[in-house]
Short mmCIF file of C-alpha atoms in Angstrom, two decimals:
data_model
loop_
_atom_site.label_atom_id
_atom_site.label_comp_id
_atom_site.label_asym_id
_atom_site.label_seq_id
_atom_site.Cartn_x
_atom_site.Cartn_y
_atom_site.Cartn_z
CA ARG M 1 -23.76 -2.59 64.91
CA LEU M 2 -21.55 0.01 66.27
CA LEU M 3 -21.34 3.53 65.37
CA SER M 4 -17.92 4.02 66.57
CA GLY M 5 -14.56 2.31 65.04
CA SER M 6 -13.35 1.30 68.52
CA VAL M 7 -14.29 -1.60 70.18
CA ASN M 8 -13.71 0.05 73.55
CA LYS M 9 -15.73 3.00 72.77
CA MET M 10 -19.14 2.32 71.40
CA LEU M 11 -22.45 4.23 70.82
CA PHE M 12 -25.45 1.86 70.15
CA TRP M 13 -28.94 2.39 69.47
CA GLU M 14 -31.41 -0.29 69.82
CA ARG M 15 -34.75 0.98 68.63
CA GLU M 16 -38.11 -0.99 69.73
CA GLU M 17 -37.83 -3.35 66.51
CA GLY M 18 -34.22 -4.32 67.39
CA ARG M 19 -32.52 -2.01 64.80
CA MET M 20 -30.35 0.98 65.00
CA ALA M 21 -31.66 4.44 64.49
CA GLY M 22 -30.82 6.07 61.28
CA ASP M 23 -30.45 2.61 59.43
CA THR M 24 -31.12 3.15 55.87
CA ASP M 25 -31.87 -0.77 54.97
CA ARG M 26 -34.73 -1.08 57.21
CA GLU M 27 -36.87 -3.98 57.62
CA PRO M 28 -40.49 -3.29 58.13
CA THR M 29 -41.52 -1.88 61.38
CA ARG M 30 -42.81 -4.14 64.14
CA LYS M 31 -45.85 -3.50 65.55
CA LEU M 32 -46.28 -6.41 68.10
CA PHE M 33 -42.94 -8.39 68.69
CA GLY M 34 -40.16 -6.54 70.61
CA THR M 35 -36.81 -8.03 71.46
CA ASP M 36 -37.91 -10.73 73.61
CA GLY M 37 -41.37 -11.45 72.12
CA ILE M 38 -44.37 -9.58 72.93
CA ARG M 39 -44.79 -7.68 76.17
CA GLY M 40 -47.19 -5.12 77.74
CA LYS M 41 -49.85 -4.24 80.53
CA ALA M 42 -52.08 -7.28 81.11
CA ASN M 43 -55.82 -6.39 79.91
CA ALA M 44 -54.36 -3.63 77.63
CA TYR M 45 -53.57 -3.77 74.16
CA PRO M 46 -51.88 -5.94 72.73
CA MET M 47 -51.98 -8.16 75.97
CA THR M 48 -55.75 -8.63 76.16
CA ALA M 49 -57.57 -11.63 75.54
CA ASP M 50 -59.12 -11.04 72.39
CA ALA M 51 -55.66 -9.78 70.86
CA VAL M 52 -54.09 -12.92 72.20
CA LEU M 53 -56.68 -15.45 70.83
CA ARG M 54 -56.16 -13.64 67.28
CA LEU M 55 -52.51 -13.73 67.59
CA ALA M 56 -52.63 -17.34 68.36
CA ARG M 57 -54.89 -17.96 65.34
CA ALA M 58 -52.38 -15.80 63.05
CA ALA M 59 -49.47 -18.05 64.69
CA GLY M 60 -51.13 -21.28 64.31
CA HIS M 61 -51.59 -20.19 60.25
CA VAL M 62 -47.99 -19.63 60.13
CA PHE M 63 -46.88 -22.81 61.99
CA ARG M 64 -48.72 -25.02 59.81
CA THR M 65 -46.38 -26.52 57.45
CA GLY M 66 -47.88 -29.88 56.18
CA GLU M 67 -50.77 -32.33 56.77
CA HIS M 68 -49.50 -33.80 59.99
CA ARG M 69 -51.52 -33.14 63.33
CA HIS M 70 -49.84 -29.80 64.70
CA THR M 71 -49.07 -29.45 68.36
CA VAL M 72 -48.10 -26.49 70.51
CA VAL M 73 -46.67 -26.24 73.94
CA ILE M 74 -48.09 -23.74 76.29
CA GLY M 75 -46.53 -22.90 79.61
CA LYS M 76 -46.82 -19.80 82.08
CA ASP M 77 -45.39 -18.27 84.92
CA THR M 78 -47.41 -17.26 88.16
CA ARG M 79 -48.94 -14.02 87.17
CA LEU M 80 -52.82 -13.77 87.82
CA SER M 81 -53.33 -12.68 83.88
CA GLY M 82 -51.81 -16.00 83.12
CA TYR M 83 -55.04 -17.98 83.38
CA MET M 84 -56.67 -15.37 80.92
CA PHE M 85 -53.87 -15.81 78.41
CA GLU M 86 -53.95 -19.52 78.85
CA SER M 87 -57.35 -19.82 77.81
CA ALA M 88 -57.16 -17.35 74.94
CA LEU M 89 -54.09 -19.00 73.54
CA ARG M 90 -55.81 -22.57 73.98
CA ALA M 91 -59.17 -21.02 71.87
CA GLY M 92 -56.88 -19.58 69.10
CA PHE M 93 -54.72 -22.44 68.45
CA THR M 94 -57.46 -25.16 68.59
CA SER M 95 -59.58 -23.06 66.40
CA MET M 96 -56.68 -23.43 63.83
CA GLY M 97 -56.58 -27.13 63.97
CA ILE M 98 -53.73 -27.45 66.30
CA HIS M 99 -53.63 -29.53 69.35
CA CYS M 100 -52.37 -27.78 72.72
CA LEU M 101 -50.07 -29.61 75.57
CA GLU M 102 -50.69 -27.26 78.46
CA VAL M 103 -47.66 -27.60 81.15
CA GLY M 104 -48.74 -25.11 83.46
CA VAL M 105 -46.57 -23.01 85.75
CA ILE M 106 -42.98 -23.92 84.76
CA PRO M 107 -39.66 -22.02 83.60
CA THR M 108 -39.21 -20.46 80.27
CA PRO M 109 -36.33 -22.80 79.36
CA ALA M 110 -38.58 -25.68 79.98
CA VAL M 111 -40.97 -24.73 77.37
CA ALA M 112 -38.08 -24.41 75.21
CA PHE M 113 -36.77 -28.10 76.28
CA LEU M 114 -40.32 -29.52 76.01
CA THR M 115 -40.95 -28.18 72.47
CA ARG M 116 -38.13 -30.47 71.34
CA ALA M 117 -38.72 -33.37 73.54
CA LEU M 118 -42.26 -33.54 72.61
CA ARG M 119 -41.71 -32.94 69.12
CA ALA M 120 -44.16 -30.01 68.82
CA ASP M 121 -44.52 -27.54 66.22
CA ALA M 122 -43.84 -24.61 68.42
CA GLY M 123 -43.84 -23.52 71.88
CA VAL M 124 -45.53 -20.52 73.68
CA MET M 125 -44.35 -19.02 77.30
CA ILE M 126 -46.74 -16.68 79.11
CA SER M 127 -44.52 -14.33 80.99
CA ALA M 128 -43.42 -10.90 81.21
CA SER M 129 -40.08 -12.22 82.73
CA HIS M 130 -38.70 -9.88 85.18
CA ASN M 131 -41.49 -7.38 84.98
CA ALA M 132 -43.83 -6.66 87.54
CA PHE M 133 -47.28 -8.88 87.66
CA GLN M 134 -49.28 -6.16 86.15
CA ASP M 135 -47.36 -7.14 82.88
CA ASN M 136 -47.48 -10.15 80.86
CA GLY M 137 -46.28 -11.20 77.71
CA LEU M 138 -45.46 -14.11 75.17
CA LYS M 139 -42.47 -15.99 74.05
CA PHE M 140 -42.49 -18.15 70.76
CA PHE M 141 -40.45 -20.98 70.15
CA GLY M 142 -39.65 -23.06 67.11
CA PRO M 143 -39.83 -26.78 66.96
CA ASN M 144 -35.93 -26.78 67.41
CA GLY M 145 -36.60 -25.02 70.94
CA MET M 146 -35.13 -21.63 69.90
CA LYS M 147 -36.78 -18.47 69.74
CA LEU M 148 -38.36 -17.66 66.59
CA PRO M 149 -36.24 -15.66 63.89
CA ASP M 150 -37.36 -12.19 62.99
CA ALA M 151 -38.71 -13.33 59.50
CA THR M 152 -41.21 -15.54 61.31
CA GLU M 153 -42.19 -12.91 63.84
CA LEU M 154 -42.91 -10.69 61.16
CA ARG M 155 -44.90 -12.99 59.07
CA ILE M 156 -46.94 -13.53 62.47
CA GLU M 157 -47.68 -9.90 62.38
CA GLU M 158 -48.57 -9.66 58.59
CA VAL M 159 -51.04 -12.41 59.17
CA PHE M 160 -52.49 -11.03 62.23
CA PHE M 161 -52.95 -7.54 60.93
CA SER M 162 -54.46 -8.69 57.49
CA GLY M 163 -56.69 -11.37 58.89
CA GLN M 164 -55.25 -13.91 56.51
CA MET M 165 -55.94 -16.67 59.12
CA ASP M 166 -59.74 -15.87 58.98
CA LYS M 167 -60.06 -17.41 55.51
CA HIS M 168 -58.47 -20.60 56.45
CA SER M 169 -60.51 -21.91 59.44
CA PRO M 170 -60.50 -25.68 59.84
CA THR M 171 -63.89 -27.75 59.62
CA PRO M 172 -65.43 -28.91 62.90
CA PRO M 173 -63.91 -32.34 62.81
CA GLU M 174 -60.46 -30.43 61.82
CA LEU M 175 -60.50 -28.51 65.38
CA GLY M 176 -57.34 -29.23 67.97
CA ARG M 177 -57.78 -30.50 71.21
CA ALA M 178 -56.19 -29.47 74.40
CA THR M 179 -54.37 -31.99 77.01
CA ARG M 180 -52.73 -30.82 80.29
CA ILE M 181 -49.57 -32.54 81.38
CA ASP M 182 -47.47 -32.28 84.35
CA PRO M 183 -43.88 -32.03 82.84
CA ASP M 184 -41.99 -30.97 86.16
CA GLY M 185 -40.15 -34.45 86.52
CA ARG M 186 -39.00 -34.33 82.79
CA TYR M 187 -37.74 -30.94 83.28
CA ILE M 188 -35.79 -31.57 86.79
CA GLU M 189 -34.26 -34.95 85.22
CA PHE M 190 -33.31 -32.68 81.94
CA CYS M 191 -31.28 -30.07 84.20
CA LYS M 192 -29.62 -33.20 86.46
CA VAL M 193 -28.38 -34.73 83.23
CA GLY M 194 -26.11 -31.70 82.52
CA PHE M 195 -24.48 -32.34 85.97
CA PRO M 196 -21.71 -34.78 86.18
CA ARG M 197 -22.90 -38.04 87.76
CA HIS M 198 -19.53 -38.49 89.88
CA LEU M 199 -20.26 -35.18 91.79
CA ARG M 200 -22.99 -34.32 94.38
CA LEU M 201 -23.94 -31.20 96.16
CA ASN M 202 -23.90 -32.93 99.56
CA GLY M 203 -22.40 -30.44 102.49
CA LEU M 204 -23.41 -27.62 100.60
CA ARG M 205 -25.95 -25.19 101.90
CA VAL M 206 -27.73 -23.30 98.97
CA VAL M 207 -29.88 -20.16 99.19
CA VAL M 208 -32.26 -19.83 96.15
CA ASP M 209 -34.74 -17.02 95.36
CA CYS M 210 -37.44 -18.26 93.10
CA ALA M 211 -38.84 -14.89 92.58
CA ASN M 212 -42.24 -16.23 93.48
CA GLY M 213 -42.27 -17.30 89.76
CA ALA M 214 -42.03 -20.07 87.43
CA SER M 215 -39.21 -21.86 89.12
CA TYR M 216 -40.86 -22.13 92.76
CA LYS M 217 -41.23 -25.72 92.46
CA VAL M 218 -38.73 -27.11 90.16
CA ALA M 219 -35.53 -25.15 91.26
CA PRO M 220 -35.49 -26.22 94.85
CA ALA M 221 -36.19 -30.05 93.61
CA VAL M 222 -33.44 -30.01 91.54
CA LEU M 223 -30.98 -28.83 94.01
CA TRP M 224 -32.32 -31.31 96.76
CA GLU M 225 -32.15 -34.16 94.43
CA LEU M 226 -28.60 -33.47 93.69
CA GLY M 227 -27.91 -33.46 97.67
CA ALA M 228 -27.86 -29.93 98.70
CA GLU M 229 -29.40 -28.25 101.83
CA VAL M 230 -31.73 -25.90 100.11
CA VAL M 231 -33.00 -22.70 101.89
CA ALA M 232 -36.00 -21.48 99.50
CA ILE M 233 -37.24 -18.08 99.45
CA GLY M 234 -39.55 -16.32 96.82
CA SER M 235 -41.39 -19.54 96.81
CA GLU M 236 -44.92 -18.70 97.57
CA PRO M 237 -46.67 -17.27 94.64
CA ASP M 238 -50.01 -15.56 95.04
CA GLY M 239 -50.59 -14.27 91.53
CA THR M 240 -49.44 -10.88 92.35
CA ASN M 241 -45.96 -11.20 94.10
CA ILE M 242 -43.72 -12.25 91.21
CA ASN M 243 -40.78 -10.39 91.02
CA ALA M 244 -42.01 -7.99 93.92
CA ASP M 245 -38.78 -7.21 95.99
CA CYS M 246 -37.43 -10.71 95.29
CA GLY M 247 -35.48 -12.40 92.57
CA SER M 248 -32.82 -11.45 90.40
CA LEU M 249 -33.68 -7.67 90.34
CA HIS M 250 -33.33 -7.72 94.28
CA PRO M 251 -30.32 -9.56 95.16
CA ARG M 252 -30.24 -8.24 98.50
CA ARG M 253 -32.32 -10.70 99.63
CA ILE M 254 -30.09 -13.61 98.91
CA GLN M 255 -27.20 -11.39 100.16
CA ASP M 256 -29.01 -11.23 103.71
CA LYS M 257 -30.28 -14.63 103.79
CA VAL M 258 -26.80 -16.29 102.92
CA ARG M 259 -25.20 -14.34 105.65
CA ASP M 260 -27.88 -15.12 108.12
CA VAL M 261 -27.81 -18.64 107.50
CA ARG M 262 -24.11 -19.08 106.55
CA ALA M 263 -24.87 -20.59 103.19
CA ASP M 264 -22.17 -21.32 100.61
CA ILE M 265 -23.97 -19.61 97.74
CA GLY M 266 -27.07 -17.89 97.08
CA LEU M 267 -29.03 -18.13 93.46
CA ALA M 268 -31.32 -15.44 92.31
CA LEU M 269 -33.62 -16.27 89.59
CA ASP M 270 -36.13 -14.10 87.91
CA GLY M 271 -40.00 -14.61 87.27
CA ASP M 272 -39.33 -17.09 84.36
CA ALA M 273 -36.12 -18.38 85.47
CA ASP M 274 -34.09 -17.94 82.34
CA ARG M 275 -31.67 -15.53 84.04
CA LEU M 276 -29.45 -16.07 87.33
CA VAL M 277 -27.92 -13.59 89.87
CA VAL M 278 -25.41 -15.29 92.34
CA CYS M 279 -23.75 -14.03 95.45
CA ASP M 280 -20.78 -15.94 97.12
CA GLU M 281 -20.53 -17.17 100.74
CA LYS M 282 -19.59 -13.56 101.71
CA GLY M 283 -22.61 -11.98 100.15
CA THR M 284 -21.02 -10.45 97.27
CA ILE M 285 -23.17 -10.21 94.08
CA LEU M 286 -21.83 -11.87 90.87
CA ASP M 287 -23.62 -11.10 87.62
CA GLY M 288 -23.65 -12.57 84.32
CA ASP M 289 -20.22 -11.28 83.46
CA HIS M 290 -18.64 -13.14 86.53
CA LEU M 291 -20.43 -16.25 85.60
CA LEU M 292 -19.18 -16.14 81.77
CA ALA M 293 -15.48 -15.45 83.02
CA MET M 294 -15.72 -18.43 85.31
CA ALA M 295 -17.52 -20.80 82.73
CA ALA M 296 -15.17 -19.64 79.93
CA ALA M 297 -12.00 -20.26 82.09
CA ASN M 298 -13.36 -23.79 83.15
CA LEU M 299 -14.49 -24.80 79.76
CA LYS M 300 -11.12 -23.78 78.36
CA ARG M 301 -9.24 -25.61 81.10
CA HIS M 302 -11.04 -28.81 80.15
CA ASP M 303 -10.87 -28.27 76.37
CA GLN M 304 -14.53 -27.97 75.87
CA LEU M 305 -14.81 -24.17 74.62
CA ARG M 306 -15.53 -23.87 71.34
CA GLY M 307 -15.35 -20.55 68.92
CA GLY M 308 -12.07 -19.43 70.80
CA GLY M 309 -14.27 -17.14 73.29
CA VAL M 310 -17.64 -16.28 74.49
CA VAL M 311 -20.45 -14.25 72.79
CA ALA M 312 -21.82 -11.50 75.09
CA THR M 313 -23.67 -8.02 74.32
CA VAL M 314 -22.81 -4.52 74.14
CA MET M 315 -23.74 -4.33 77.99
CA SER M 316 -20.66 -6.74 79.20
CA ASN M 317 -18.26 -4.86 81.26
CA LEU M 318 -14.95 -3.95 79.70
CA GLY M 319 -13.33 -5.80 82.48
CA LEU M 320 -14.88 -9.29 81.03
CA GLU M 321 -13.04 -8.40 77.82
CA ARG M 322 -9.76 -7.83 79.61
CA PHE M 323 -10.14 -10.82 81.31
CA LEU M 324 -10.58 -13.13 78.54
CA HIS M 325 -7.85 -11.43 76.52
CA GLU M 326 -5.55 -12.68 79.28
CA GLN M 327 -6.86 -16.02 78.88
CA GLY M 328 -5.98 -15.97 75.26
CA LEU M 329 -9.89 -15.78 74.47
CA THR M 330 -11.94 -13.12 72.52
CA LEU M 331 -15.30 -11.45 73.46
CA VAL M 332 -17.71 -11.11 70.69
CA ARG M 333 -20.20 -8.39 71.48
CA THR M 334 -23.81 -8.38 69.91
CA GLN M 335 -26.76 -6.18 70.19
CA VAL M 336 -28.94 -6.54 73.42
CA GLY M 337 -31.02 -9.56 73.75
CA ASP M 338 -30.11 -13.32 74.35
CA ARG M 339 -31.70 -14.19 70.79
CA TYR M 340 -28.97 -12.24 69.15
CA VAL M 341 -26.26 -13.62 71.52
CA LEU M 342 -27.84 -17.20 70.28
CA GLU M 343 -27.77 -16.44 66.47
CA HIS M 344 -24.27 -15.41 66.70
CA MET M 345 -23.34 -18.56 68.56
CA LEU M 346 -24.86 -20.77 66.31
CA ALA M 347 -23.47 -18.91 62.93
CA HIS M 348 -19.95 -18.86 64.29
CA GLY M 349 -19.41 -22.24 66.34
CA PHE M 350 -19.53 -20.85 69.86
CA ASN M 351 -20.99 -23.03 72.73
CA LEU M 352 -21.01 -20.31 75.73
CA GLY M 353 -22.59 -17.10 75.44
CA GLY M 354 -24.75 -14.73 77.78
CA GLU M 355 -25.95 -11.32 79.11
CA GLN M 356 -24.47 -9.26 82.01
CA SER M 357 -28.34 -9.40 83.30
CA GLY M 358 -27.76 -13.11 83.92
CA HIS M 359 -28.91 -14.82 80.69
CA MET M 360 -26.57 -17.57 80.11
CA ILE M 361 -26.67 -19.86 77.07
CA PHE M 362 -24.75 -23.22 77.70
CA LEU M 363 -25.43 -24.27 74.14
CA ASP M 364 -24.30 -28.05 75.02
CA HIS M 365 -27.36 -28.19 77.19
CA ASN M 366 -30.09 -26.01 76.20
CA THR M 367 -31.02 -23.52 73.46
CA THR M 368 -31.88 -20.64 75.48
CA GLY M 369 -30.96 -18.82 78.81
CA ASP M 370 -31.62 -21.48 81.66
CA GLY M 371 -31.15 -20.02 85.19
CA VAL M 372 -31.29 -23.49 86.90
CA VAL M 373 -28.77 -24.93 84.52
CA SER M 374 -26.62 -22.05 84.91
CA ALA M 375 -26.86 -22.42 88.58
CA LEU M 376 -25.80 -26.14 88.45
CA LYS M 377 -22.66 -24.99 86.04
CA VAL M 378 -21.37 -22.71 89.07
CA LEU M 379 -22.07 -25.45 91.59
CA GLU M 380 -20.18 -27.92 89.55
CA LEU M 381 -17.50 -25.67 89.38
CA MET M 382 -17.33 -25.18 93.20
CA VAL M 383 -17.94 -29.07 93.99
CA ASP M 384 -14.93 -30.06 91.30
CA SER M 385 -12.50 -27.55 92.50
CA GLN M 386 -13.27 -27.72 96.23
CA ARG M 387 -12.95 -23.69 96.42
CA PRO M 388 -15.47 -21.32 97.65
CA LEU M 389 -16.95 -19.08 95.10
CA SER M 390 -15.48 -15.86 96.30
CA GLU M 391 -12.06 -17.44 95.32
CA LEU M 392 -13.43 -18.61 91.92
CA ALA M 393 -14.73 -15.22 90.97
CA SER M 394 -11.55 -13.22 92.07
CA GLY M 395 -9.65 -13.31 88.82
CA LEU M 396 -12.24 -10.76 87.22
CA ARG M 397 -11.84 -7.23 87.77
CA LEU M 398 -14.79 -5.18 86.69
CA VAL M 399 -14.19 -1.51 85.68
CA PRO M 400 -16.84 0.98 86.97
CA GLN M 401 -19.87 0.98 85.05
CA LEU M 402 -23.07 2.75 85.64
CA LEU M 403 -26.52 2.10 84.51
CA LYS M 404 -29.57 4.44 84.10
CA ASN M 405 -33.10 3.64 83.15
CA LEU M 406 -35.06 6.68 82.25
CA PRO M 407 -38.89 6.17 81.55
CA ILE M 408 -40.09 7.93 78.29
CA ARG M 409 -43.55 8.63 77.09
CA PRO M 410 -44.62 5.53 74.96
CA GLY M 411 -43.78 5.95 71.30
CA SER M 412 -41.61 8.92 71.82
CA ASP M 413 -38.22 8.70 70.40
CA PRO M 414 -35.71 11.40 72.12
CA LEU M 415 -32.63 9.58 70.77
CA THR M 416 -33.60 11.29 67.45
CA ASP M 417 -33.27 14.94 69.16
CA PRO M 418 -30.08 17.12 67.72
CA ARG M 419 -29.45 18.30 71.16
CA VAL M 420 -29.33 14.44 72.47
CA LEU M 421 -27.15 13.37 69.50
CA GLU M 422 -24.57 16.27 70.15
CA ALA M 423 -24.36 15.33 73.72
CA ILE M 424 -23.70 11.87 73.14
CA ALA M 425 -21.05 12.92 70.69
CA GLN M 426 -19.31 15.00 73.12
CA ALA M 427 -19.63 12.23 76.04
CA GLU M 428 -17.79 9.89 73.69
CA ARG M 429 -15.10 12.40 72.85
CA ASP M 430 -14.70 12.76 76.72
CA LEU M 431 -14.38 9.16 77.40
CA GLY M 432 -11.72 8.71 74.58
CA SER M 433 -10.55 5.18 74.41
CA SER M 434 -10.47 4.50 78.17
CA GLY M 435 -14.35 3.59 78.08
CA ARG M 436 -17.71 2.79 76.58
CA LEU M 437 -20.81 4.49 76.11
CA LEU M 438 -24.09 2.69 75.18
CA VAL M 439 -27.63 4.85 74.77
CA ARG M 440 -30.52 2.64 73.57
CA LYS M 441 -34.25 2.55 73.69
CA SER M 442 -35.45 -0.70 75.49
CA GLY M 443 -37.20 -3.36 73.30
CA THR M 444 -39.35 -4.36 76.10
CA GLU M 445 -40.32 -1.14 78.19
CA PRO M 446 -41.18 2.51 77.41
CA LYS M 447 -37.48 3.48 78.39
CA VAL M 448 -33.97 4.80 77.46
CA ARG M 449 -31.25 2.95 78.88
CA ILE M 450 -27.94 4.61 79.43
CA MET M 451 -24.58 2.85 80.29
CA VAL M 452 -21.24 4.41 80.71
CA GLU M 453 -18.13 2.70 81.88
CA GLY M 454 -14.74 3.65 82.22
CA ASP M 455 -11.59 3.79 84.47
CA SER M 456 -12.64 7.06 86.08
CA GLU M 457 -15.59 6.72 88.29
CA GLU M 458 -15.90 10.47 88.61
CA ARG M 459 -16.04 10.89 85.06
CA ILE M 460 -18.70 8.08 84.03
CA GLU M 461 -21.07 9.54 86.67
CA ALA M 462 -20.79 12.98 85.14
CA ILE M 463 -21.47 11.57 81.87
CA ALA M 464 -24.54 9.50 82.99
CA GLN M 465 -26.07 12.41 84.76
CA GLY M 466 -25.73 14.89 82.28
CA LEU M 467 -27.10 12.70 79.42
CA GLY M 468 -30.03 11.33 81.66
CA ASP M 469 -31.10 14.92 82.75
CA LEU M 470 -31.06 16.03 79.07
CA ILE M 471 -33.31 13.10 78.05
CA ALA M 472 -35.45 13.29 80.95
CA ASP M 473 -36.08 16.89 80.49
CA LEU M 474 -36.93 16.53 76.80
CA SER M 475 -39.11 13.71 77.55
CA THR M 476 -41.23 15.89 79.99
CA ARG M 477 -41.61 18.62 77.38
CA GLU M 478 -43.08 16.24 74.99
#
């Protein structure tokens, strides 16, 4: 949804409920779900044990669609609070007559895969993704391994707040059971299946930063089984160090390690391993836009790219759009959130999409962003071409882009202030057709995110600073 008529000059507002400010045809306001499930500080509403238990009961009520024995897959990352929420989900689901398959610490995309593979009715991942350990959250998947549509999330909220599930409690013989299984081998093999059997990673030295998170066991194992020499860092979780100065938000660690050990590539995953940031053999960082560019060109070369291009979000760099245009491909932009990327891919026949942040969706291989699968796609390209990563990524020329994340008071909305609206309008006029402006409220944190890009670095710095100062000043006064 764009407020500007130009593709290269956009102002996009994403409210906490995932819609644009000023939208006259609005869905009911969300009270629990954001753009990527439910997220908040552990042991504070809504991420409390009793709220999560009731949420599991509400979800269980919605998931019951027949007389068969219903099953839900429950996974988690390495946060200390995961134990509490795992128990709460188990209690809530079993109290609604739903069996629980607890798979322990495993990446979010593994839960999506296992939900399909085990023919479960739903899957739940306990994770706050790239957030610090103090936060936690829940990501829900349907039986197809895809994140729940908006309508289902709103239905769960309706049941949660109305208490409808309390009127339909099963009898004692109908209560669910909980079973713990070890799915690591299944997921490792699932990742390897997408890697061509005639290729090996022999001779490659690979640094992988697991962010002390959900992939700390499986990611190094996948790479080792395919023949790589693996240098693993961020692989000693203690419950509180997930994403702490490591992983995809802190790629300096892989840059330093790649240079230290003279590795061929560095891979940085986030806490639940659904996103990937890469650095080449020289230590140069490559984000999701680089990965999309390389993957699109490679799939086109092998006549495997569907949809005539790539689906990304409004955050993707203008340079990616120009690169794809030179390849005869299109870039379709959606609002921020990999769920919206996936929805467009499914609706319009694309098989490649992703976000600048590193969520990559190879729809021929998985139904959600998968950092390990994405890493294997990059490694496959390196091995198949016999070229270093720095050469493979050299075709993309990014334009200067500046990002600002401004903390705001929870529940406040400075983007409705007339002074902010006028400042944004003026900034857009200053950019003209040579840049893009994106101002939005985060759907997962109490922050306003500003993105400005254009060919003039000096101009975008001035625009970002001016908008940031104004919003910060207004937030302080509230």
